mmCIF file of C-alpha atoms and ligand atoms in Angstrom:
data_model
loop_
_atom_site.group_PDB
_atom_site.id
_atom_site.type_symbol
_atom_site.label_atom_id
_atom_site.label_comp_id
_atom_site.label_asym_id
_atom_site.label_seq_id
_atom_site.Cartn_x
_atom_site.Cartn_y
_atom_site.Cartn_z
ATOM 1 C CA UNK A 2 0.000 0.000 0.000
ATOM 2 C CA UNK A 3 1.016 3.623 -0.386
ATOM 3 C CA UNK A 4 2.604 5.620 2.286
ATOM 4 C CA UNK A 5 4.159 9.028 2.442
ATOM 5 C CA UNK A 6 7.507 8.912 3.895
ATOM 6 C CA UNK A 7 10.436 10.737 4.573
ATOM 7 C CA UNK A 8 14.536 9.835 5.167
ATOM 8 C CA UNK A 9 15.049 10.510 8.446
ATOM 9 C CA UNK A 10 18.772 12.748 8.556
ATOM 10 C CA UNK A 11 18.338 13.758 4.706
ATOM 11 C CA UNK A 12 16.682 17.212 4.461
ATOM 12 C CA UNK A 13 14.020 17.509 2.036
ATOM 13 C CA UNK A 14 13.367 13.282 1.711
ATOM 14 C CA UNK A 15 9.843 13.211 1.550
ATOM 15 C CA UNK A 16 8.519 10.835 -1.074
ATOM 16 C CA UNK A 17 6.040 8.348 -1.652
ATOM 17 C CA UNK A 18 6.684 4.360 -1.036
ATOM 18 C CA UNK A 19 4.934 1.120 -1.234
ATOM 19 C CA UNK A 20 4.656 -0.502 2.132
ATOM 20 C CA UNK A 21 3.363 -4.065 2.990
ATOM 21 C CA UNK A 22 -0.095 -3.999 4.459
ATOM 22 C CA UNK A 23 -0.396 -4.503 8.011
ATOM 23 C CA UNK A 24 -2.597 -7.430 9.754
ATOM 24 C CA UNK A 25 -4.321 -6.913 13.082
ATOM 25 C CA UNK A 26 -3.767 -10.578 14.062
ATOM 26 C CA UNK A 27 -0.337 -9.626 14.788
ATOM 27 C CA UNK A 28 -1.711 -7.432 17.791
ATOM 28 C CA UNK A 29 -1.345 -9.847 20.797
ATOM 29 C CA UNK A 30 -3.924 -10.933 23.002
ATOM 30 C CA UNK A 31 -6.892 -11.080 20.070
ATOM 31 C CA UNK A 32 -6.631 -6.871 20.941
ATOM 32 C CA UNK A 33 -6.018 -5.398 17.251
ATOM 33 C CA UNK A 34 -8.154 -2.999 15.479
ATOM 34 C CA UNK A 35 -7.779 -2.155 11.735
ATOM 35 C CA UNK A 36 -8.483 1.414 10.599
ATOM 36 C CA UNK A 37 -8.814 2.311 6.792
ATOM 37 C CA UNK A 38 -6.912 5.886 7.478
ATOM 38 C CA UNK A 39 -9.679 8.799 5.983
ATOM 39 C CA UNK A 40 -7.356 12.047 6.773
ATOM 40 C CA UNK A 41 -4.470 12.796 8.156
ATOM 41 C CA UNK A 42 -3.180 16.202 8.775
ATOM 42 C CA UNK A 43 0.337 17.617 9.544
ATOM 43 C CA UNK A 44 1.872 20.134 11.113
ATOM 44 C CA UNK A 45 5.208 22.133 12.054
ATOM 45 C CA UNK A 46 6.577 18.864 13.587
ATOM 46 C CA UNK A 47 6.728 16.800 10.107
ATOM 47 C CA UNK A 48 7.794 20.063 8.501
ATOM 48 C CA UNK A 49 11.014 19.796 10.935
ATOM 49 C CA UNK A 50 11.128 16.116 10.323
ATOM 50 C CA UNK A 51 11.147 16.497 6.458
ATOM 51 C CA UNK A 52 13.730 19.612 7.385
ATOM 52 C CA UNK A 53 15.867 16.356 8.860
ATOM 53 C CA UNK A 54 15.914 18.247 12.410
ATOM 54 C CA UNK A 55 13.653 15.996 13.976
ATOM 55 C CA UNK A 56 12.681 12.162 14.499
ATOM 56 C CA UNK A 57 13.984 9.046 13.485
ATOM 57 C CA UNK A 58 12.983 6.037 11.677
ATOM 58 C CA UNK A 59 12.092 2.540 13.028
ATOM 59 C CA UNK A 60 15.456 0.221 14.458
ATOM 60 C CA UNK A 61 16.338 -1.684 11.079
ATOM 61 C CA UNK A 62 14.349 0.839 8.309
ATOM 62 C CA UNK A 63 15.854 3.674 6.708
ATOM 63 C CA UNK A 64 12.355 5.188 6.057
ATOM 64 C CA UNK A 65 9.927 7.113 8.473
ATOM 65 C CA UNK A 66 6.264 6.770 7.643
ATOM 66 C CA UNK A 67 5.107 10.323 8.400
ATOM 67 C CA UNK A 68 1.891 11.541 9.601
ATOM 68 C CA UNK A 69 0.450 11.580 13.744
ATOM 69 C CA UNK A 70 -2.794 13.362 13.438
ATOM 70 C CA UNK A 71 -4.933 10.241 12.232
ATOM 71 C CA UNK A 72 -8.940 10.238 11.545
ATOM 72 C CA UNK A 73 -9.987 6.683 10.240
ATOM 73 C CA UNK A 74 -12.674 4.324 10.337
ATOM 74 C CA UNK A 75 -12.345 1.282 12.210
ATOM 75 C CA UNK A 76 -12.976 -2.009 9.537
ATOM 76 C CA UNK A 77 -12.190 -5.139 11.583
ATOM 77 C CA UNK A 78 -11.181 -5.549 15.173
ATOM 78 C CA UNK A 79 -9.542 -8.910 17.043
ATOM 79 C CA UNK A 80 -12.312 -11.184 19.477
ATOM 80 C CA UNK A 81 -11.126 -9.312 22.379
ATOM 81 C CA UNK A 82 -11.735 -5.956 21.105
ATOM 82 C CA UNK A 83 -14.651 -3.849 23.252
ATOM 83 C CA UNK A 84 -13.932 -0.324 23.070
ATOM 84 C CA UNK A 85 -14.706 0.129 19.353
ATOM 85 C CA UNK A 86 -16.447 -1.925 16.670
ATOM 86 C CA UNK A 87 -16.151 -1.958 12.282
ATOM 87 C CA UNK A 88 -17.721 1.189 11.044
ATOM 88 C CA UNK A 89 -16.527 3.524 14.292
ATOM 89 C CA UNK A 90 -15.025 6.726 13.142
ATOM 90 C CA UNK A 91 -11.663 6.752 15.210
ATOM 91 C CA UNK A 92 -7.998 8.567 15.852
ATOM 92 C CA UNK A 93 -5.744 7.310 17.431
ATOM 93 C CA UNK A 94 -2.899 8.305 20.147
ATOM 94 C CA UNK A 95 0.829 9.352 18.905
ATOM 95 C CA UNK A 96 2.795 7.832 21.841
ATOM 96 C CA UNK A 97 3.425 4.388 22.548
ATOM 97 C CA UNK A 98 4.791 3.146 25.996
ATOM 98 C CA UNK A 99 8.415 2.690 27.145
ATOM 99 C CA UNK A 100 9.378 0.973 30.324
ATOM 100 C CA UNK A 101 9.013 3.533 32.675
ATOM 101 C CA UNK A 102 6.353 3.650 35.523
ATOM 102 C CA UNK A 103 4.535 6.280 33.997
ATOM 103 C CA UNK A 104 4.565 3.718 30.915
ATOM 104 C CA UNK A 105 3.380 1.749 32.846
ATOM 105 C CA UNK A 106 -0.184 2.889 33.782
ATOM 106 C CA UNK A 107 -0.757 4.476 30.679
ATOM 107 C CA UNK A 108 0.256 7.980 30.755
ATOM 108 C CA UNK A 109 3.312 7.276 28.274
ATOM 109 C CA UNK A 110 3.262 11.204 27.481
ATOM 110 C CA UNK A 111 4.998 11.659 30.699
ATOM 111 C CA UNK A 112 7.517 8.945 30.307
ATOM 112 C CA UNK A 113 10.842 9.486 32.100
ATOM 113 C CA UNK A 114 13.040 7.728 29.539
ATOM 114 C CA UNK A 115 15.210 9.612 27.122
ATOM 115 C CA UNK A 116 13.748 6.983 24.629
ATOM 116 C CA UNK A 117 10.529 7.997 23.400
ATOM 117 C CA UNK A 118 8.151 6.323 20.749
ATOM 118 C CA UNK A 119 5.919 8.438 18.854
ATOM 119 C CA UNK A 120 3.894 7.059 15.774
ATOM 120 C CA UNK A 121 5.131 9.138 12.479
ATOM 121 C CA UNK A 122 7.877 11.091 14.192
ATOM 122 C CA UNK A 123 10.056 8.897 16.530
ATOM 123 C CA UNK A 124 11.159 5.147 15.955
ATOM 124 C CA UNK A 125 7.903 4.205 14.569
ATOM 125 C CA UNK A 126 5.885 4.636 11.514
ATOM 126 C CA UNK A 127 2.931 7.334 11.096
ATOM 127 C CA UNK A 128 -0.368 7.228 9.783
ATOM 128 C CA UNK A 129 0.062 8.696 5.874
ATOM 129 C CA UNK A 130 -0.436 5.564 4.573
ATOM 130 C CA UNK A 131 -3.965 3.801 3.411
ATOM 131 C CA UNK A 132 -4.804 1.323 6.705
ATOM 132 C CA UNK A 133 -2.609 0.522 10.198
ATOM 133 C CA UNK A 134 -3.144 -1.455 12.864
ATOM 134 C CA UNK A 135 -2.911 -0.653 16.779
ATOM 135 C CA UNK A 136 -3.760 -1.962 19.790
ATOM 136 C CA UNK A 137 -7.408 -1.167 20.918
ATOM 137 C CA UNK A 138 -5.661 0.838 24.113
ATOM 138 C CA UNK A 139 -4.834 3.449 21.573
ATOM 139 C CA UNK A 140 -7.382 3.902 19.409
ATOM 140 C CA UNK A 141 -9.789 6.699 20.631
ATOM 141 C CA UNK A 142 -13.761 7.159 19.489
ATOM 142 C CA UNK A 143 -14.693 9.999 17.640
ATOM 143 C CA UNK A 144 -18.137 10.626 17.746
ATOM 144 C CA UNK A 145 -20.354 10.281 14.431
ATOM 145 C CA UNK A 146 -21.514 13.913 15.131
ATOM 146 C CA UNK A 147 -18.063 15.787 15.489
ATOM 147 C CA UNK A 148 -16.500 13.623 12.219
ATOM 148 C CA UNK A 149 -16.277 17.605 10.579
ATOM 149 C CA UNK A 150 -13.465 18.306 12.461
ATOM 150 C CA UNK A 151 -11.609 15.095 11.895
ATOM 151 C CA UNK A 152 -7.891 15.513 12.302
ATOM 152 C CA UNK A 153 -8.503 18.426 14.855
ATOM 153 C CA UNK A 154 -8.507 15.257 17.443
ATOM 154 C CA UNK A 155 -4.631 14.835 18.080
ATOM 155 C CA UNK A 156 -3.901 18.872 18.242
ATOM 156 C CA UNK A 157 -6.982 19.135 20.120
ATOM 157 C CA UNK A 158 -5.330 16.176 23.238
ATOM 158 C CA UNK A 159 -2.187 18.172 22.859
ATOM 159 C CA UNK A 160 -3.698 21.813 24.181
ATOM 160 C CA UNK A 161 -6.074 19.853 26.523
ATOM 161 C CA UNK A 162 -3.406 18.212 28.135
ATOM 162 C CA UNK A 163 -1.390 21.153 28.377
ATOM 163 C CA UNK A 164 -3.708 23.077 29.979
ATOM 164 C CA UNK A 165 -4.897 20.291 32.413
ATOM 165 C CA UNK A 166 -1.635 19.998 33.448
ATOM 166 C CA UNK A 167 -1.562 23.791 34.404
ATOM 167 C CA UNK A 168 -4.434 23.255 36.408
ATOM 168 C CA UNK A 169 -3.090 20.112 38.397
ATOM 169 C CA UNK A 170 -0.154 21.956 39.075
ATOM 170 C CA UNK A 171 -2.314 24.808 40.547
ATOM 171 C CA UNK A 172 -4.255 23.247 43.135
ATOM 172 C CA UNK A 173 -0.465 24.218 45.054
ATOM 173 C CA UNK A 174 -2.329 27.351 45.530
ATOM 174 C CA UNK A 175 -5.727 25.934 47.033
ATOM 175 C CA UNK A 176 -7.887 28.146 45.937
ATOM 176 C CA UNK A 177 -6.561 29.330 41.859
ATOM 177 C CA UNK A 178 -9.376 30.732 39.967
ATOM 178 C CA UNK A 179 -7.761 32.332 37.089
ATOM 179 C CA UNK A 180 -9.352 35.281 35.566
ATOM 180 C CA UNK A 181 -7.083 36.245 32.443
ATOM 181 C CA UNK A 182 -5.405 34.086 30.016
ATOM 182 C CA UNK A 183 -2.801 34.609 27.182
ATOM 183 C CA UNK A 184 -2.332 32.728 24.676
ATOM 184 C CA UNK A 185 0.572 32.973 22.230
ATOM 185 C CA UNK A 186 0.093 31.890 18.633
ATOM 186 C CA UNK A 187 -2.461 31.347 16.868
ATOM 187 C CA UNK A 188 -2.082 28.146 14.779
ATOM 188 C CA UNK A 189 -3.868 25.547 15.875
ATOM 189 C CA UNK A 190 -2.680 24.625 19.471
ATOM 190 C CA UNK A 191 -2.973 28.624 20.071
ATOM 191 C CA UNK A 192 -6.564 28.351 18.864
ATOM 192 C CA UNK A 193 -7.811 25.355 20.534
ATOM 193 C CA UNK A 194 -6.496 26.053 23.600
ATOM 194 C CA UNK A 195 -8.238 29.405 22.777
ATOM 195 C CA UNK A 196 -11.577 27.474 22.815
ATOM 196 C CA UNK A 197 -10.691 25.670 26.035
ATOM 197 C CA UNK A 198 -9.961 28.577 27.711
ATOM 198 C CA UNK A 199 -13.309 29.851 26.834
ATOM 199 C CA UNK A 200 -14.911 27.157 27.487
ATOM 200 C CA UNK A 201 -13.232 27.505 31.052
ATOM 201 C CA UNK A 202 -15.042 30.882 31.634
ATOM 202 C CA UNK A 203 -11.354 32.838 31.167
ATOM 203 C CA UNK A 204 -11.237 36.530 29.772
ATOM 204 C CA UNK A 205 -8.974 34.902 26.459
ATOM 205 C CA UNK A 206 -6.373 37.133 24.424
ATOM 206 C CA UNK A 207 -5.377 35.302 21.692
ATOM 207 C CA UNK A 208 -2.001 36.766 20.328
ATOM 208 C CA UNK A 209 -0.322 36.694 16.521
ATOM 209 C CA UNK A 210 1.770 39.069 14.638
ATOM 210 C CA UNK A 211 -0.750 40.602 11.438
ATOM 211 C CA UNK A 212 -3.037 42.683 12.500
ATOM 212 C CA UNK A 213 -6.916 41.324 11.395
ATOM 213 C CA UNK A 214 -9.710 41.156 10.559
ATOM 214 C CA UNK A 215 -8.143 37.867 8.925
ATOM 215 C CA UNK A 216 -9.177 34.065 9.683
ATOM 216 C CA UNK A 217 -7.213 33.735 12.852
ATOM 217 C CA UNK A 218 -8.789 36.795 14.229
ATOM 218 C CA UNK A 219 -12.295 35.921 12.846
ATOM 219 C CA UNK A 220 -11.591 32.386 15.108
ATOM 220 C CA UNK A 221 -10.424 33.871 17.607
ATOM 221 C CA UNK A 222 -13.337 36.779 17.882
ATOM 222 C CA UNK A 223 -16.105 33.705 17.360
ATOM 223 C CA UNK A 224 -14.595 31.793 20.622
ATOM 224 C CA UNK A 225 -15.353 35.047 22.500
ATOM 225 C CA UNK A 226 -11.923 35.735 22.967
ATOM 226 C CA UNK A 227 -9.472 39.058 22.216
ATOM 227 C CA UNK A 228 -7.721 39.123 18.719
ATOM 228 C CA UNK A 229 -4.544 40.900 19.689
ATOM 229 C CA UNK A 230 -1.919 41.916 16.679
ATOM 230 C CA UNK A 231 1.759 42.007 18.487
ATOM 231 C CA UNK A 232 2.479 44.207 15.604
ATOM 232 C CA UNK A 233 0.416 46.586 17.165
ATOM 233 C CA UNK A 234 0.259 45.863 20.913
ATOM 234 C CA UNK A 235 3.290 44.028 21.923
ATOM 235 C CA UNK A 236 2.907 41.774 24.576
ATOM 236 C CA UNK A 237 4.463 44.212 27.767
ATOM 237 C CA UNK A 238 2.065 46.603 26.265
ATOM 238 C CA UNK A 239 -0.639 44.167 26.690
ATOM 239 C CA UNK A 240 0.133 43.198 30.161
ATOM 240 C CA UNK A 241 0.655 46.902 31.063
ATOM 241 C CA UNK A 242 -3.153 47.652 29.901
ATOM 242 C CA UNK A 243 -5.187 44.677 30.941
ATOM 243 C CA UNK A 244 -2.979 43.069 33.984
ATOM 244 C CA UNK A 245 0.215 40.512 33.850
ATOM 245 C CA UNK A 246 -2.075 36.985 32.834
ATOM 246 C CA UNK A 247 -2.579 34.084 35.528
ATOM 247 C CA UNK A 248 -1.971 31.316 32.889
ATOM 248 C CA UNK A 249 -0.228 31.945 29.497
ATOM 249 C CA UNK A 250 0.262 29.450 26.956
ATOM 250 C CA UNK A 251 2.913 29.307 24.744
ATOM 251 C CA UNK A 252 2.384 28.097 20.990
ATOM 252 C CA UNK A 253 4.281 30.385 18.563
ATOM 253 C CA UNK A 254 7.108 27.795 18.183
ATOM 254 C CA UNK A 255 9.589 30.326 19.127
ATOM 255 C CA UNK A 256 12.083 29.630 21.816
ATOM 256 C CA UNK A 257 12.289 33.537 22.056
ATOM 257 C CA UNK A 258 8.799 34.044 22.567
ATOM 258 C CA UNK A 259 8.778 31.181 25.026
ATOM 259 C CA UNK A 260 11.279 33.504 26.791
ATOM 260 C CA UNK A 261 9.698 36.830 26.683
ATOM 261 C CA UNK A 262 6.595 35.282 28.116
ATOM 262 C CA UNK A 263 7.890 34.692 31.309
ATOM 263 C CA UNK A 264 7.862 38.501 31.936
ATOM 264 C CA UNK A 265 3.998 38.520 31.188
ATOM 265 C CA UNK A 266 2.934 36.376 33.866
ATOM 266 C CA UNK A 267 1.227 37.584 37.388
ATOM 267 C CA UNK A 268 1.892 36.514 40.542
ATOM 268 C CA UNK A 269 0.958 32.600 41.707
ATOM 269 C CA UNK A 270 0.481 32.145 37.648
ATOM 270 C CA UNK A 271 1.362 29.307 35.616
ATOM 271 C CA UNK A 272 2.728 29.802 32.147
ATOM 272 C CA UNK A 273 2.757 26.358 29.637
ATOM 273 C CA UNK A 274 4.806 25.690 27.133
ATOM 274 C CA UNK A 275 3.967 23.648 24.512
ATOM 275 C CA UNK A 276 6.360 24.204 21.512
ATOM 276 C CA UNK A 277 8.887 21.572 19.704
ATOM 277 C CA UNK A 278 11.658 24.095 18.800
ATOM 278 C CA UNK A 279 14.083 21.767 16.821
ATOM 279 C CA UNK A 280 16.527 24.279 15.863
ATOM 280 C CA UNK A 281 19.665 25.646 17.594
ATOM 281 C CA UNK A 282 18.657 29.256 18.660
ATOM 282 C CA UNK A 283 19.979 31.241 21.424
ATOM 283 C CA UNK A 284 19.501 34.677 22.772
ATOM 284 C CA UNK A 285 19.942 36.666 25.749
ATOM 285 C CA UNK A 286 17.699 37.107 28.303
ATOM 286 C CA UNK A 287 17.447 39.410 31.397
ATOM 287 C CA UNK A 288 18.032 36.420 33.744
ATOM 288 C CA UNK A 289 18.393 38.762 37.238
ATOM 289 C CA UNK A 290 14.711 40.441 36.550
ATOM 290 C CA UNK A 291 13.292 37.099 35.459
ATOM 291 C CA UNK A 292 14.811 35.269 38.351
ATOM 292 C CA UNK A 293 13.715 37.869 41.059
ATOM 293 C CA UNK A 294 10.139 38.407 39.572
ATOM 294 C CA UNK A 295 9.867 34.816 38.853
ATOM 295 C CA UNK A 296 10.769 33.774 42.913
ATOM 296 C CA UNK A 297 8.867 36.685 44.695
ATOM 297 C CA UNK A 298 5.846 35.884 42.713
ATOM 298 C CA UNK A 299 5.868 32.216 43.216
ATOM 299 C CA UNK A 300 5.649 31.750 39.458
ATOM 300 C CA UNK A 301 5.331 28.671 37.600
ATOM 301 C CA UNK A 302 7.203 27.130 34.131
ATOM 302 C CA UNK A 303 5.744 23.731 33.179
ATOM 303 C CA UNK A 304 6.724 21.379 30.068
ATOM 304 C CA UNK A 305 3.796 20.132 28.274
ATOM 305 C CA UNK A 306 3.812 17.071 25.239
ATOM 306 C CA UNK A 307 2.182 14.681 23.911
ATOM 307 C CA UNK A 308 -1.140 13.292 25.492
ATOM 308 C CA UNK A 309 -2.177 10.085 26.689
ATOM 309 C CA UNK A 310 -5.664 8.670 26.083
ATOM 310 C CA UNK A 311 -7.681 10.610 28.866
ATOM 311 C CA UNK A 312 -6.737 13.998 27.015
ATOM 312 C CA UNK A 313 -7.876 12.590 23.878
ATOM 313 C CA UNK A 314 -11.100 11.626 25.420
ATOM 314 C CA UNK A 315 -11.122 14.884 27.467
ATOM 315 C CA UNK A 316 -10.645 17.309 24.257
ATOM 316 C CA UNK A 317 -13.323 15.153 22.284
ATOM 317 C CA UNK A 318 -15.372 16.464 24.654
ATOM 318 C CA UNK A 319 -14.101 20.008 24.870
ATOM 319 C CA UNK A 320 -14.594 19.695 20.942
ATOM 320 C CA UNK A 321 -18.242 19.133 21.245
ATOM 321 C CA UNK A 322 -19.036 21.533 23.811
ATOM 322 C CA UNK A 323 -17.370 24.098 22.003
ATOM 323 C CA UNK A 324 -19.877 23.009 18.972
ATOM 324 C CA UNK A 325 -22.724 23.642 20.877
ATOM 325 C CA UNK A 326 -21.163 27.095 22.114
ATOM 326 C CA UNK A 327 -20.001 28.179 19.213
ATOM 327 C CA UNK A 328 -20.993 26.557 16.276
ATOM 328 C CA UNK A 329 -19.143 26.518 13.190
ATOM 329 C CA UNK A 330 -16.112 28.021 14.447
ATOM 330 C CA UNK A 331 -13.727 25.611 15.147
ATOM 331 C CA UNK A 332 -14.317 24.050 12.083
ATOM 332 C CA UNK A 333 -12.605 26.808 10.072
ATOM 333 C CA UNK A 334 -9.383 26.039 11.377
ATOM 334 C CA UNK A 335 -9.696 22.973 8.639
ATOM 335 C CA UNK A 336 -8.236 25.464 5.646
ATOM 336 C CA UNK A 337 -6.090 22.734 3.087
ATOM 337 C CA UNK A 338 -7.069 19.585 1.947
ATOM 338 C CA UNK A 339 -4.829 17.559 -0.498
ATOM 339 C CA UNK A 340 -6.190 14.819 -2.080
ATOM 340 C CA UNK A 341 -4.974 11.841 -1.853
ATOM 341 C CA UNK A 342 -1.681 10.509 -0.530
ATOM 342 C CA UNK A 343 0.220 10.853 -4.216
ATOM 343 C CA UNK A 344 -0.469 14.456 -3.797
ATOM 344 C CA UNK A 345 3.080 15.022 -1.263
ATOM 345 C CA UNK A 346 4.592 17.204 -2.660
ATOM 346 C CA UNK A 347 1.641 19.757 -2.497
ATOM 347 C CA UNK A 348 0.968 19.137 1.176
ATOM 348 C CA UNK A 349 4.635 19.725 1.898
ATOM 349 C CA UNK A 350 4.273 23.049 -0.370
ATOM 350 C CA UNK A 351 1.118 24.075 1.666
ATOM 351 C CA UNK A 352 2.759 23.041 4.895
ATOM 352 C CA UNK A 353 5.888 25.119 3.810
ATOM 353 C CA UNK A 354 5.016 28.123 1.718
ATOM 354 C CA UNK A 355 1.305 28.624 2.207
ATOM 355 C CA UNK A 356 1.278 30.981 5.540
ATOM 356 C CA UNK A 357 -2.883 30.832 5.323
ATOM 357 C CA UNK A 358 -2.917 27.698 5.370
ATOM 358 C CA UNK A 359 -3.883 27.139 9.539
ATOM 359 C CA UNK A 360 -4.111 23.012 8.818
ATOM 360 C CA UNK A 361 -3.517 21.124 6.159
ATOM 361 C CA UNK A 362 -4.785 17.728 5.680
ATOM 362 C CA UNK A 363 -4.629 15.137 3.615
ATOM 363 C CA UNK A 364 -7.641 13.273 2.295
ATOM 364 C CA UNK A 365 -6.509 10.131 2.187
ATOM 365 C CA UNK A 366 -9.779 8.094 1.551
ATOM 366 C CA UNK A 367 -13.204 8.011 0.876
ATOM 367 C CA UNK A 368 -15.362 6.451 3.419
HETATM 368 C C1 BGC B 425 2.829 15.985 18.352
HETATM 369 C C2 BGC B 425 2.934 15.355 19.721
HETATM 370 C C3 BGC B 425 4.365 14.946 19.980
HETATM 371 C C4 BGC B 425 5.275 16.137 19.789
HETATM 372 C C5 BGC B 425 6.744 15.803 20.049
HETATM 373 C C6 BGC B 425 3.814 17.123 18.224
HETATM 374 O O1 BGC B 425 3.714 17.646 16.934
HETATM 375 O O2 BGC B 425 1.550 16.481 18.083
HETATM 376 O O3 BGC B 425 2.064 14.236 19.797
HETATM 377 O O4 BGC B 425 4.504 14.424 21.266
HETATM 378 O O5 BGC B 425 5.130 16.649 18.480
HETATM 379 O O6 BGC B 425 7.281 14.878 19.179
HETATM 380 ZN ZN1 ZN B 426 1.729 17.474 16.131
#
């Protein structure tokens, strides 16, 4: 069958393949599920994997299939299977577990191994290819009714697990109830956890560079939340008008920005960050006023990846609710379809080039 794949070390690799079709017996204990893939999308990650600065390919292949943002349906599941059944629209998690305790009892996105294993970016193959197979512990329901926003469900785990995690961490303070949120970037982790943070009863401001009315802004405005331009208001200038924020994430997949958030945060807040920066920058930083501001105002810096099957499950429902709050929005985020998987090179052009483009996907099959 055909697969998108990419070299993992040579820059610029990507290329289609033939790959031999995988069979759910192999999944032990009668526990497979086979999923005819219907769209995958991508995102920054496979453009720095295809850019040769991230992942690697499976021990003994050369190749990486690419692709961890799956939407399928399911066609035939092992005797043992219960959580889903043939004709179940599906995704399905990225990580898989390593050998650590937090592997262990399922929440693999917090492994503490170096070693990680990540489905179409790290030492396994992805899901741009026509069918896989998994393990039924992975493979999440979608519900018939939210099947329009399709490959929204992986991006969607990542920003609620990120922000759940900012929440666990705040119960240190016994009695957080945070009133203001920033959120930097708005791609698609910026706008979902946007619509989270709505959907959490925060004041939102959503920040980007251009200054609207433009589809981010449009998204942004329909969650409820504030547009704000950084070309026009820069993020001090923000915080000077409105108040330093009690939880900022950051998605702008820029260490620097990462950086220059800390100095936006209020006392007792929690600031996320949530982007892969591959590259090799550095830059200076006023280290004495971020270290004094950062102790007196018991301020907190927390790592977010990946998500484990309870964030999937918990942003499927976020998803919905945010249907029923504000309908049609979230669904503009899906801006680029390719069709079909021989199509590569133009999702890697759209991916690349196209700076409108806030997800593209590729439509891999028809139902
Ligand atoms: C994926 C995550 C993954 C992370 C690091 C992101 O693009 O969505 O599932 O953990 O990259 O590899
Ligand atoms: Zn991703």
């Amino acid at each position: 069958m055909k697969a998108i794949a990419v070299k993992p070390g040579t820059p610029n690799s990507v290329h289609l393949r033939d790959i031999p079709l995988p069979n759910f017996q192999d999944i032990p204990d009668g526990k497979g599920v086979r999923i005819k893939v219907l769209k995958v999308g991508v995102d920054a990650t496979d453009r720095e994997i295809n850019d040769a600065l991230y992942g690697n390919p499976p021990p003994g292949d050369d190749y990486l299939v690419l692709g961890h943002e799956c939407f399928g349906k399911v066609i035939d599941v092992g005797p043992n299977v219960r959580r889903v059944k043939p004709g179940d629209y599906v995704t399905a998690t990225v990580r898989r577990p390593g050998g650590s305790i937090y592997d262990r009892i399922g929440t693999y996105d917090m492994t503490s191994e170096e070693t990680y294993y990540e489905r179409g970016i790290n030492l396994l193959h992805g899901y741009l290819t026509e069918e896989f197979v998994d393990h039924e512990d992975y493979i999440v329901r979608v519900p018939e009714g939210l099947k329009h926003l399709h490959v929204l469900m992986e991006p969607m785990s990542c920003a609620a697990k990120a922000i759940q995690q900012a929440f666990e961490c705040q119960r240190r303070m016994r009695v957080w109830s945070p009133q203001r949120a920033f959120v930097l970037g708005a791609g698609q982790i910026g706008l979902l956890s946007t619509l989270i943070l709505k959907l959490r009863g925060l004041d939102v401001y959503t920040l980007a560079r251009a200054p609207g009315p433009h589809l981010k802004s449009e998204i942004v405005a329909g969650f409820e939340a504030n547009y704000v331009a950084t070309q026009e208001t820069s993020l001090t200038d923000l915080a000077a008008k409105v108040g330093k924020a009690d939880l900022i994430v950051d998605a702008t997949g820029s260490s620097q920005l990462a950086f220059e958030a800390m100095q936006a945060l209020g006392h007792n807040g929690a600031l996320v960050w949530t982007s892969i920066t591959g590259g090799q920058r550095k830059i200076e930083v006023p280290s004495d006023k971020i270290n004094i501001e950062w102790v007196l105002g018991n301020k907190l810096l927390l790592g977010s990846v990946n998500a484990n099957r309870e964030h999937f499950e918990l942003g499927i429902r976020d998803l919905a609710l945010g249907e029923v709050m504000y309908p049609g929005v979230t669904s503009r985020i899906l801006t680029s379809p390719v069709e079909g998987l021989d199509n590569y090179e133009e999702m890697m052009r759209l991916l690349v080039e196209d700076k409108d483009a806030l997800k593209v996907y590729v439509n891999v099959s028809e139902e």
